[in-house]
Coordinates of C-alpha atoms and ligand atoms in Angstrom, one line a residue:
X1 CA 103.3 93.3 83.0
X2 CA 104.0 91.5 79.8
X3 CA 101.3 91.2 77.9
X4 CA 100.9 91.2 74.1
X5 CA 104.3 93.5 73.6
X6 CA 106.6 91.6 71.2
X7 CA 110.3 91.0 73.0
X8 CA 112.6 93.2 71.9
X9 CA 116.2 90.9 70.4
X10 CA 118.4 93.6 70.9
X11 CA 118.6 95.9 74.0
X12 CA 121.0 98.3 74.9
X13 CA 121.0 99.4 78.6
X14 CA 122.8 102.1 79.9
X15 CA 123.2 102.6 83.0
X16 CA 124.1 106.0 84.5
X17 CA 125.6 106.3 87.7
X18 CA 126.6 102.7 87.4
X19 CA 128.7 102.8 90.2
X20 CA 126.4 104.0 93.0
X21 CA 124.0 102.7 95.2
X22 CA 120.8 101.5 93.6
X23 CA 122.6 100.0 90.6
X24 CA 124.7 98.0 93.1
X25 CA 121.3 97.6 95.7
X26 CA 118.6 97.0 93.2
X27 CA 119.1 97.6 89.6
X28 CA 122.4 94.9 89.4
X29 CA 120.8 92.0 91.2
X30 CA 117.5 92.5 89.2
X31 CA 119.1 92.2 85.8
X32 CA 120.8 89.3 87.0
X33 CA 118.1 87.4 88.3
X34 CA 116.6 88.3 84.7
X35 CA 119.2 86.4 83.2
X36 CA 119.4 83.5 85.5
X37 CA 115.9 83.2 84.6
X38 CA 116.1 83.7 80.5
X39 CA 114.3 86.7 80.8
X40 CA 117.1 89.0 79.5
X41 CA 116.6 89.2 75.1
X42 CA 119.5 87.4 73.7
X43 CA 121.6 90.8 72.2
X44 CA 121.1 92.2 76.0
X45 CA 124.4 94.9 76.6
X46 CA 125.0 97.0 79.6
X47 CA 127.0 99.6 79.3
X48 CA 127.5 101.2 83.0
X49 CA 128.5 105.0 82.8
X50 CA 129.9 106.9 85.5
X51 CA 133.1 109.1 86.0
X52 CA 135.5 106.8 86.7
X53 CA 134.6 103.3 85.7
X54 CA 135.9 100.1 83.9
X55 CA 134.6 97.3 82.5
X56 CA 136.5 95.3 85.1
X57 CA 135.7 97.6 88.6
X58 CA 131.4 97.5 87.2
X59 CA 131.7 93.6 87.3
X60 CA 133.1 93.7 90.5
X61 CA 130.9 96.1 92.0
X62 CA 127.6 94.4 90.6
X63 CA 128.9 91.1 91.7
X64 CA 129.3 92.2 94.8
X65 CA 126.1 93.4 95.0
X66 CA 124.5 90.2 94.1
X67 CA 125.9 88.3 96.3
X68 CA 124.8 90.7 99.7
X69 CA 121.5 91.9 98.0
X70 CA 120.2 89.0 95.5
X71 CA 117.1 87.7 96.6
X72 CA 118.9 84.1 95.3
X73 CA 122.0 84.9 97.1
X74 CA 125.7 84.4 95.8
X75 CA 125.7 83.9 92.0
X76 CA 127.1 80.5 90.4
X77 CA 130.4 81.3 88.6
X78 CA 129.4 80.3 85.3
X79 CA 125.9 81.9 85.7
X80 CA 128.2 84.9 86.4
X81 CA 130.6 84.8 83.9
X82 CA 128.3 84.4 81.3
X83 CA 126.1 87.8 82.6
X84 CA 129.5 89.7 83.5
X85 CA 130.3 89.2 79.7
X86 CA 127.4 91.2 78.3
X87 CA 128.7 94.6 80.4
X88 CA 131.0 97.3 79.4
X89 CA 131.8 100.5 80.7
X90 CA 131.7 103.9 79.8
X91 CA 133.7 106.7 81.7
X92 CA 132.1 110.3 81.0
X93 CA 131.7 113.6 82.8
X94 CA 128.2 113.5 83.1
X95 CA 127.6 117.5 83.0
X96 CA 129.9 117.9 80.3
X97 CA 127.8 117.5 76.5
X98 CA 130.9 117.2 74.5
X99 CA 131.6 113.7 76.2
X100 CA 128.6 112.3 75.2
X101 CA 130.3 111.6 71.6
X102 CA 132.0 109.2 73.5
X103 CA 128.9 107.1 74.6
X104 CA 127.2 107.2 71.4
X105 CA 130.5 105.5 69.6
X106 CA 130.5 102.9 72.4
X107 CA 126.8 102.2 71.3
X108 CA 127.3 101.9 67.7
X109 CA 130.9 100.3 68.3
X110 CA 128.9 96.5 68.3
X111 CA 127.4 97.1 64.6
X112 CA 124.3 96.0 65.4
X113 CA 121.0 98.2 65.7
X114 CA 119.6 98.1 69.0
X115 CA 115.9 97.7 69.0
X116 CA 115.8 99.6 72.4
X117 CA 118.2 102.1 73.7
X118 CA 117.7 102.3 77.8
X119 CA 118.8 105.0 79.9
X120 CA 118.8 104.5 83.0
X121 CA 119.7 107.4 85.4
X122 CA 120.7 106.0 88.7
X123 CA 121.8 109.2 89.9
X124 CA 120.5 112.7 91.9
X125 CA 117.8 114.4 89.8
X126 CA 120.2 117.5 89.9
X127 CA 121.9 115.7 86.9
X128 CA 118.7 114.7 85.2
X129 CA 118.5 117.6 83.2
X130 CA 122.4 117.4 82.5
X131 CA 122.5 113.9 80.9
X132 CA 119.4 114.7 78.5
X133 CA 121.3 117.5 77.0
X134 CA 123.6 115.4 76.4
X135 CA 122.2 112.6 74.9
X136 CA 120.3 114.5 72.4
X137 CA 123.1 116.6 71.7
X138 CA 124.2 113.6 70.1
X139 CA 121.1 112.3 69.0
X140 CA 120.5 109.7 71.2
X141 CA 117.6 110.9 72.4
X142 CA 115.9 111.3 68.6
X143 CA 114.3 107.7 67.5
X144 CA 111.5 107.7 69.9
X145 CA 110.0 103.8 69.3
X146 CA 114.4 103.0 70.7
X147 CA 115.2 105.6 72.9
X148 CA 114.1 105.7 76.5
X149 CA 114.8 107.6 79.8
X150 CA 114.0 106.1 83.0
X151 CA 114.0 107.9 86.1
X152 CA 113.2 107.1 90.1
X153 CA 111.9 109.4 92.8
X154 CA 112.6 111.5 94.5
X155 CA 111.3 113.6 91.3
X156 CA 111.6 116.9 93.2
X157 CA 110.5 117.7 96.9
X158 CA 107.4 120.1 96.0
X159 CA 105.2 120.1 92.8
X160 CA 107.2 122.9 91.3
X161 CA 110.4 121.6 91.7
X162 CA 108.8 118.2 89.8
X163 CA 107.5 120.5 87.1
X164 CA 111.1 122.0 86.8
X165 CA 112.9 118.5 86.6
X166 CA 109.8 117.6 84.0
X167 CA 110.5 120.3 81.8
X168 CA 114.7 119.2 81.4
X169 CA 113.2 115.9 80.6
X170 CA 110.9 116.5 78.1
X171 CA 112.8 118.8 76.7
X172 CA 114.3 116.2 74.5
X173 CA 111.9 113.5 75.4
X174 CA 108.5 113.0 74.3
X175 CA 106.2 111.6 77.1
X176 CA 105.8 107.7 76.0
X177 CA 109.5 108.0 76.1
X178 CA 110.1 108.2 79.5
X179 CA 109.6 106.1 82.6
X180 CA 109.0 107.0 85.9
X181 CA 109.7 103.8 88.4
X182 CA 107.4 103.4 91.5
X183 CA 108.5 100.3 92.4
X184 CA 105.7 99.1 94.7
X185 CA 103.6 99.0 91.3
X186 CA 106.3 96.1 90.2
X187 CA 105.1 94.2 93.6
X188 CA 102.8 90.9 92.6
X189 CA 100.5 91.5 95.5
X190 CA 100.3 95.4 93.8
X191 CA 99.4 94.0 90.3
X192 CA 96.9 91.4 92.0
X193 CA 94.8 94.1 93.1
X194 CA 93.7 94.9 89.5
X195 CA 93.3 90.9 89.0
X196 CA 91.3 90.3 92.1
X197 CA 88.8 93.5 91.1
X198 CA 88.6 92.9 87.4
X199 CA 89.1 89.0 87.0
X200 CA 86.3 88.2 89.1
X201 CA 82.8 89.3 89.1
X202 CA 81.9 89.2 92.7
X203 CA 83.6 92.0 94.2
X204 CA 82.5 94.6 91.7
X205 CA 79.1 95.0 92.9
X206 CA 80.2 95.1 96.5
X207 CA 82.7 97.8 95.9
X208 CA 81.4 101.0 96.9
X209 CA 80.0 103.1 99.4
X210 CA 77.0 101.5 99.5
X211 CA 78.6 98.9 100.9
X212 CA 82.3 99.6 102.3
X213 CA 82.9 101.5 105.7
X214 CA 86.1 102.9 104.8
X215 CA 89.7 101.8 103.6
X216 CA 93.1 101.7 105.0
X217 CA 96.6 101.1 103.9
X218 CA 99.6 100.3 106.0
X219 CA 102.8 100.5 104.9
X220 CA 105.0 100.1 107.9
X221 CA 108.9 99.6 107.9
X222 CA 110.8 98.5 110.8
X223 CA 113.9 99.6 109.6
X224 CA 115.2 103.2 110.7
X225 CA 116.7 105.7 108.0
X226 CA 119.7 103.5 107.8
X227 CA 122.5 105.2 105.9
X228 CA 120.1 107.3 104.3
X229 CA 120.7 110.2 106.1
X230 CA 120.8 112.7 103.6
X231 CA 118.5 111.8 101.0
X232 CA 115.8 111.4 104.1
X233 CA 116.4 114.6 105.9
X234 CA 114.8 116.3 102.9
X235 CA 112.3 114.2 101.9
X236 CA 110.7 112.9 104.9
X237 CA 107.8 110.1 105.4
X238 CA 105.3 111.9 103.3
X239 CA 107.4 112.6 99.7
X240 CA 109.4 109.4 100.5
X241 CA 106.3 107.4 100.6
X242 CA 102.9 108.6 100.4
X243 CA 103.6 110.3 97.4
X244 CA 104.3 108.3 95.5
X245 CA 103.7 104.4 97.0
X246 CA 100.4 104.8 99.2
X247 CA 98.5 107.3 96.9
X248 CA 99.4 104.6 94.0
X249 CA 97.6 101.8 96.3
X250 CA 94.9 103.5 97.0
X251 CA 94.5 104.2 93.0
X252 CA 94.6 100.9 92.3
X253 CA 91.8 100.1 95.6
X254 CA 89.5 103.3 94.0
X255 CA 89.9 103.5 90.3
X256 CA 87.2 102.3 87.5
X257 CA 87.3 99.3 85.9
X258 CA 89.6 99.8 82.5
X259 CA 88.1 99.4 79.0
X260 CA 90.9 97.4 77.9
X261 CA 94.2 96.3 80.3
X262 CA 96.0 99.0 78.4
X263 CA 99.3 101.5 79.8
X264 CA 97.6 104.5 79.2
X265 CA 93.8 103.6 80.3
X266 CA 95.0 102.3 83.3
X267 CA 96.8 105.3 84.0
X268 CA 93.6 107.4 83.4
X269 CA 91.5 105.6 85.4
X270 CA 94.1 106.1 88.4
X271 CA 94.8 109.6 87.3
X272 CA 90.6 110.5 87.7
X273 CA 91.3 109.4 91.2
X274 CA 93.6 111.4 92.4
X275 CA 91.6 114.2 90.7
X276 CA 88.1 113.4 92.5
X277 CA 90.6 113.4 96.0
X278 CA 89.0 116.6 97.8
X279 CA 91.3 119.0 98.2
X280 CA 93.4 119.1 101.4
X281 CA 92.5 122.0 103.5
X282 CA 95.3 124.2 103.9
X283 CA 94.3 126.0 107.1
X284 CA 93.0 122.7 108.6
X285 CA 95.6 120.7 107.9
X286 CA 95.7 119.0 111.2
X287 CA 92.1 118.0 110.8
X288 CA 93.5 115.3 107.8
X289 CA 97.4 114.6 108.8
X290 CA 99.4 113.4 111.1
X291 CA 103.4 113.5 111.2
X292 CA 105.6 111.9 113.5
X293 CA 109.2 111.2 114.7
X294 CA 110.6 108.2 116.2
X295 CA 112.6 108.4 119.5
X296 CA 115.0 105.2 121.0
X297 CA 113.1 102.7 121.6
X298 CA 113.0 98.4 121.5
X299 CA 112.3 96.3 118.8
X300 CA 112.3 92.5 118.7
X301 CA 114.4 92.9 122.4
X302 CA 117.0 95.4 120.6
X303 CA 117.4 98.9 122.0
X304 CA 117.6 101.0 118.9
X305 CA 118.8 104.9 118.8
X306 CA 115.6 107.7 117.9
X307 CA 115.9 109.2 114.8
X308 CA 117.5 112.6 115.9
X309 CA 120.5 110.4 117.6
X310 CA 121.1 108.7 113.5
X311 CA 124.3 109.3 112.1
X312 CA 123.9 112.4 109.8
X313 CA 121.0 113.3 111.0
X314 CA 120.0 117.0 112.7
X315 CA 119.9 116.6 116.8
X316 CA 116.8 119.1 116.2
X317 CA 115.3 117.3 112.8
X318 CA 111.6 118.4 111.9
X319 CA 112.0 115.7 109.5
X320 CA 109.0 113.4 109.6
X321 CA 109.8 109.6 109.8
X322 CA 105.5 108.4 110.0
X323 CA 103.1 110.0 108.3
X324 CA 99.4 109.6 108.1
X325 CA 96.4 111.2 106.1
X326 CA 93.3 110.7 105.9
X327 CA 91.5 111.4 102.1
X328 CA 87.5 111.5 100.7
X329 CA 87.3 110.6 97.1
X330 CA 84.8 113.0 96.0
X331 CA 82.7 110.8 93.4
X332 CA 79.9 108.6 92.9
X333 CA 81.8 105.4 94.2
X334 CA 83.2 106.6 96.6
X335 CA 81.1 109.9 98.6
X336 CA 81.8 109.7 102.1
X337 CA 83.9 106.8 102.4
X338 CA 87.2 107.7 104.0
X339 CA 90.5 106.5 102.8
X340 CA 93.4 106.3 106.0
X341 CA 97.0 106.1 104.7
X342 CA 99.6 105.5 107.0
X343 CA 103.4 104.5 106.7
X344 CA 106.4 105.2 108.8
X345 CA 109.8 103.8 109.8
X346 CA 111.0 101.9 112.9
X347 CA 107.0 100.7 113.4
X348 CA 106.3 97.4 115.6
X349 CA 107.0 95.2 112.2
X350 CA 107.5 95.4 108.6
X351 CA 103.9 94.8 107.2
X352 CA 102.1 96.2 104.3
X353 CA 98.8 95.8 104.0
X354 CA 95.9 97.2 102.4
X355 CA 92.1 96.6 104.8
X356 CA 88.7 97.1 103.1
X357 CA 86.4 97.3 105.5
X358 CA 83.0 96.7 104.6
X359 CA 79.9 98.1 106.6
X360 CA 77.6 96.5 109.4
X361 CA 74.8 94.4 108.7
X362 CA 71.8 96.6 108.5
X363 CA 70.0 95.1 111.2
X364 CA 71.4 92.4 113.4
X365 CA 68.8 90.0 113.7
X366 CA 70.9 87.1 116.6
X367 CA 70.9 88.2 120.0
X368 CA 73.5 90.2 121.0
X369 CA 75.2 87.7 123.6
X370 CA 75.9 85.2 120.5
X371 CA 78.9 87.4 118.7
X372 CA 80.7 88.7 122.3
X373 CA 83.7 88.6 119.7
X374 CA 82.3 90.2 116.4
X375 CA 84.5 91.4 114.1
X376 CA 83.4 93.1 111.2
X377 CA 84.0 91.4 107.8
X378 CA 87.0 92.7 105.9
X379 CA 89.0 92.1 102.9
X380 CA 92.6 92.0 103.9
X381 CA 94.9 92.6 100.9
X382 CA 98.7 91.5 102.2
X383 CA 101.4 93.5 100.3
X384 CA 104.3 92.2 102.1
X385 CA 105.9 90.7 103.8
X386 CA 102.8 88.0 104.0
X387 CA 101.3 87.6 100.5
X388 CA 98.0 87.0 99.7
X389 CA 94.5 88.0 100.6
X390 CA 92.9 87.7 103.7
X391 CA 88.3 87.7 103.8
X392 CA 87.7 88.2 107.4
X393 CA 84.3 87.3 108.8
X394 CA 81.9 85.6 111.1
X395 CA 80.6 82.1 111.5
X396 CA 78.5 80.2 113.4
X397 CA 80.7 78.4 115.8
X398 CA 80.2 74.7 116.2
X399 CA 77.5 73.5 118.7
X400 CA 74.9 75.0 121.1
X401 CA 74.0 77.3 122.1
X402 CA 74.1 79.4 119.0
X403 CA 77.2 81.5 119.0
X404 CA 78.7 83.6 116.5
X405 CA 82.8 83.6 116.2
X406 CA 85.1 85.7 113.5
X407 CA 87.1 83.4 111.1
X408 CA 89.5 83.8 108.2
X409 CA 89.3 82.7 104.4
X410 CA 92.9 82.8 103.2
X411 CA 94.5 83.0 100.0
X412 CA 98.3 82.2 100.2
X413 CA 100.6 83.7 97.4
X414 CA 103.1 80.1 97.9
X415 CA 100.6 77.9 98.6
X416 CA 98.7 79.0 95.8
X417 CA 101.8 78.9 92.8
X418 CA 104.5 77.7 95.6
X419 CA 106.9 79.5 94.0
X420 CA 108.4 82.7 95.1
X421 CA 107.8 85.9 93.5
X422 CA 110.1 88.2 91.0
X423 CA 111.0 91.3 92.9
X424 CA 109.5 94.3 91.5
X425 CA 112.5 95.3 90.1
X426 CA 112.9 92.7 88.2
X427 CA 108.8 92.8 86.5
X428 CA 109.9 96.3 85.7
X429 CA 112.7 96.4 84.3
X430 CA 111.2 93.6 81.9
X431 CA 108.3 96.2 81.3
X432 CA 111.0 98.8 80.3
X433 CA 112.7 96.7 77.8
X434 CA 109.4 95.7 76.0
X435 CA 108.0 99.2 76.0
X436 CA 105.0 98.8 78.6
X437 CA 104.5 101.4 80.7
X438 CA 101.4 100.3 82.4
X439 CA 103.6 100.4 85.9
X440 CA 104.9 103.3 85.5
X441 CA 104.3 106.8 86.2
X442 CA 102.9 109.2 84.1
X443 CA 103.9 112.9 84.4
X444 CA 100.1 113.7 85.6
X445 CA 99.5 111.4 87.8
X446 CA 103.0 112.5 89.2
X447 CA 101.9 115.9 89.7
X448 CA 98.2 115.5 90.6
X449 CA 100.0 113.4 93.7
X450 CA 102.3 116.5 94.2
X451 CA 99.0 118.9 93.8
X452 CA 97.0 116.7 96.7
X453 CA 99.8 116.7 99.1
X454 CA 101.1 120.5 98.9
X455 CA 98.9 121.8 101.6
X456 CA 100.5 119.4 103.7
X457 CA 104.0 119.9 102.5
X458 CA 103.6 123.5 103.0
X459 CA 101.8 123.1 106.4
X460 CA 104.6 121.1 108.0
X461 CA 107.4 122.8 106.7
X462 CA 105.7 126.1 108.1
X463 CA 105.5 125.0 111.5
X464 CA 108.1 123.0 113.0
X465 CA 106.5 119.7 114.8
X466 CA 106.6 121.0 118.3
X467 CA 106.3 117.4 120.2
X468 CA 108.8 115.4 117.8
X469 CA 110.1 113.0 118.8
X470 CA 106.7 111.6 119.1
X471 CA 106.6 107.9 119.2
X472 CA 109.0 104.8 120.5
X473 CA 110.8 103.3 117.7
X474 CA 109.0 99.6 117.9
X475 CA 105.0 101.3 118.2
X476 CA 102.7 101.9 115.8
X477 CA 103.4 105.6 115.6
X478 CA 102.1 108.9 117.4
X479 CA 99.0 109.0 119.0
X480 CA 97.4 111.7 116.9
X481 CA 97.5 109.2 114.2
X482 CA 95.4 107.1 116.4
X483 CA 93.0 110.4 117.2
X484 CA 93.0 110.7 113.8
X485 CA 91.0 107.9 112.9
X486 CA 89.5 107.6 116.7
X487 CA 87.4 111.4 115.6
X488 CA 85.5 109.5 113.0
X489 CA 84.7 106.7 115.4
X490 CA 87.0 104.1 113.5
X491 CA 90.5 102.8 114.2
X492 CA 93.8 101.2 113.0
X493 CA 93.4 97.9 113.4
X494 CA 96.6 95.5 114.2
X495 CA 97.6 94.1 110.8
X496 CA 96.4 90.9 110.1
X497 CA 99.7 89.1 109.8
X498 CA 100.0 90.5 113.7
X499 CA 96.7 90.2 115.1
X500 CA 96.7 87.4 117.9
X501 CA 101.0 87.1 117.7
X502 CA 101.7 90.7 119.3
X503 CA 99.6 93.6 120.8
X504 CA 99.5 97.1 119.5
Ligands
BG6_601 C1 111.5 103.4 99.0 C2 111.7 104.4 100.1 O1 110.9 104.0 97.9 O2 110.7 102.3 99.4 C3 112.3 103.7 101.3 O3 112.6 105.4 99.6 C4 111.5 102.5 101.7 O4 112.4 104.7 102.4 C5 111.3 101.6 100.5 O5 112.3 101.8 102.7 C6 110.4 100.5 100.9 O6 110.3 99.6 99.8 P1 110.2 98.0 100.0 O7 110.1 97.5 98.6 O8 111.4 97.6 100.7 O9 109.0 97.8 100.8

């Protein structure tokens, strides 16, 4: 988040697994668009690793990658050129420790000292422990204020399995030396959260239970599991996102104010979150989740398969492609004031969005036949794809008799700053090379997430869904979710971005 860290001149980034899938997806185009914009420190050096690679097939592969996934689109040659010069290659056998020799004399080959050694591991956390043997059975791993390790979920499937890939990590690394990516936290609408609480006086005192009904986050993604297939059979909708992506919103919605906007206060203040969740019930599981399955259905007029009929997936999946929890934050803010958190895949749209919904007036002093329409007042934080914030509430409509009418107060993201946003890649991987690890993960609050969600990991994987597939690809999920909420006399409500375009 770039604040008062000093920019580093000389960065070395290497990137493991240089070859696959998020370095051509995400982690190519983000660099790039860092040095389109003269965000990348002038001695920046990539060095992609992988087990068969040159200089020449890395450029090609990245370039390709740009030019299908850049949020600018096709790069202009010379832009290109002059970014395609500053990466190399490095072909190793990543489980092998005598080939890491190799890497380090690449490193050293340019005679300069790098200010900040990067390792970025782009590959299956099966290697994870495999690559930092090797780089600190060179060394590589030893100056700690140079070296870092970056790694992205899925880190593990269960909160042992985390511990276990933890433990290969720190093994050589010390904590402030590694980086775990969430990349929802990189998201501008994610960061604002913190601005819009702690910039501005006049939602502090509002924020509580005194005053707010209850919360919900959406996260919903019209895309299927795509050719995911076998990363998603494992993890499901609840590792794959509530894990990690909607228990980090709802930190962000729940935590203290910070002393001082500082990596590691911020992280506490999340952290005592997730410690004050109550506990998830593990014989009453039902009582505060929901999991669901999407079958064939239609979205925007397109007939599209159910998950079970996806290539590579199991015609009998239990896999889980929605899930939703409900969660009670047992401290003084926040006694009795329920949190919803619901994401899936293949939902009506793609919308994130986070709704704070505050409580009733205390007494309703018009007559009831002037608000036929009320709503109640809200604060609608838009993650994507709409950005901005949304304060839902009513008005007196114009003229006689007296009538009462909801309205919105917007706050628009481009009409605001009209200019588009950095992807989150692209904020953190800046973050990484100037050693700010406010967005990212800390091993705790990785595992307090873990801790919270293992009743329900363990409950589902215990007993097979018996009604999946159990919503229409192009809904808003199963209709326990909806009983879910519907028990405590509350319900989803259509995302703002929706309400009044489509129905539920
Ligand atoms: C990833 C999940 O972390 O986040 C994907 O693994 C999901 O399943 C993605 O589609 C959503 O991210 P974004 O930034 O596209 O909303």
């Amino acid at each position: 988040m770039n604040h008062n860290h000093p920019f580093p001149e000389h960065v070395q980034f290497v990137l493991f697994g240089a070859m696959g899938d998020l370095a051509w997806r995400l982690i190519g185009p983000a660099l790039f668009n860092l040095h389109l914009d003269g965000q990348l420190p002038s001695g920046f050096s990539l060095i992609g690793v992988d087990r068969d690679v040159s200089a020449d097939a890395l450029r090609e592969r990245l370039r390709d990658g740009v030019e299908r996934f850049s949020r600018r689109g096709a790069p202009d040659g010379e832009a290109w050129t002059a970014f395609a010069a500053r990466l190399g290659a490095c072909s190793i056998d990543l489980g092998d420790v005598g080939h890491y020799q190799q890497l380090k004399s690449q490193l050293s080959g340019d005679g300069a000292t790098a200010d900040a050694q990067i390792f970025y591991l782009a590959i299956p956390p099966s290697l994870f422990g495999a690559v930092a043997d090797g780089l600190a059975h060179v060394g590589l791993h030893r100056e700690r204020s140079r070296a870092r390790i970056v790694v992205e979920k899925p880190l593990g499937d269960s909160l042992a399995a985390f511990q276990a890939i933890d433990r290969t990590l720190r093994a050589h690394f010390h904590e402030n030396q590694i980086y775990r990516m969430d990349h929802f936290l990189g998201k501008e609408t994610v960061q604002n959260i913190l601005a819009l609480r702690f910039a501005n006086p006049i939602f502090e005192p509002v924020w509580n239970r005194r005053y707010i009904d209850h919360v919900t986050v959406t996260v919903a993604e019209d895309i299927g599991v795509g050719h995911r297939a076998g990363y998603y059979e494992h993890a499901g909708a609840l590792r794959d996102m509530v894990q990690n992506h909607l228990l980090q919103l709802m930190c962000l919605v729940a935590m203290e104010a910070p002393v001082a906007y500082d990596a590691d206060d911020i992280r506490n203040k999340k952290l005592d979150v997730l410690r004050a969740c109550r506990p998830i019930p593990a014989d009453n599981v039902t009582a505060f989740a929901v999991r669901g399955q999407y079958a064939a259905g239609w979205l925007e007029g397109e007939h599209v398969p159910g998950y079970r009929e996806e290539p590579g997936i199991d015609a009998r999946s239990n896999t889980e492609t929605y899930a939703a929890i409900k969660l009670l934050v047992d401290n003084w803010r926040w006694q009795d004031v329920p949190f919803y958190l619901r994401t899936g895949k293949r939902m009506t749209a793609a919308v994130s969005e986070i709704s704070i919904r505050f409580r009733d007036v205390p007494h309703n002093a018009f007559p009831a036949a002037t608000g036929l329409n009320a709503q109640p007042v809200r604060l609608v934080i838009q993650i994507q794809p709409e950005e901005g914030i949304i304060l839902k509430f009513m008005a007196k409509e114009p003229g006689n008799p007296l009538r009462l009418g909801p309205v919105d107060m917007r706050f628009s993201y481009q009409e605001a700053f009209g200019k588009s946003s950095p992807g989150a890649y692209e904020t953190l991987l800046r973050d990484l090379m100037l050693a700010d690890a406010t967005l990212f993960m800390r091993a705790d609050q990785v595992e307090a997430a873990w801790g919270l969600l293992m009743p329900v990991v363990d409950a589902w994987a215990a007993n097979p869904a018996p009604d999946f597939p159990n919503y229409p690809a192009g809904s808003w999920g199963p209709e326990a979710a909806e009983r879910l909420i519907a028990r405590d006399g509350r319900a989803w409500l259509t995302p703002s971005q929706l309400a009044g375009k489509k129905n539920e």
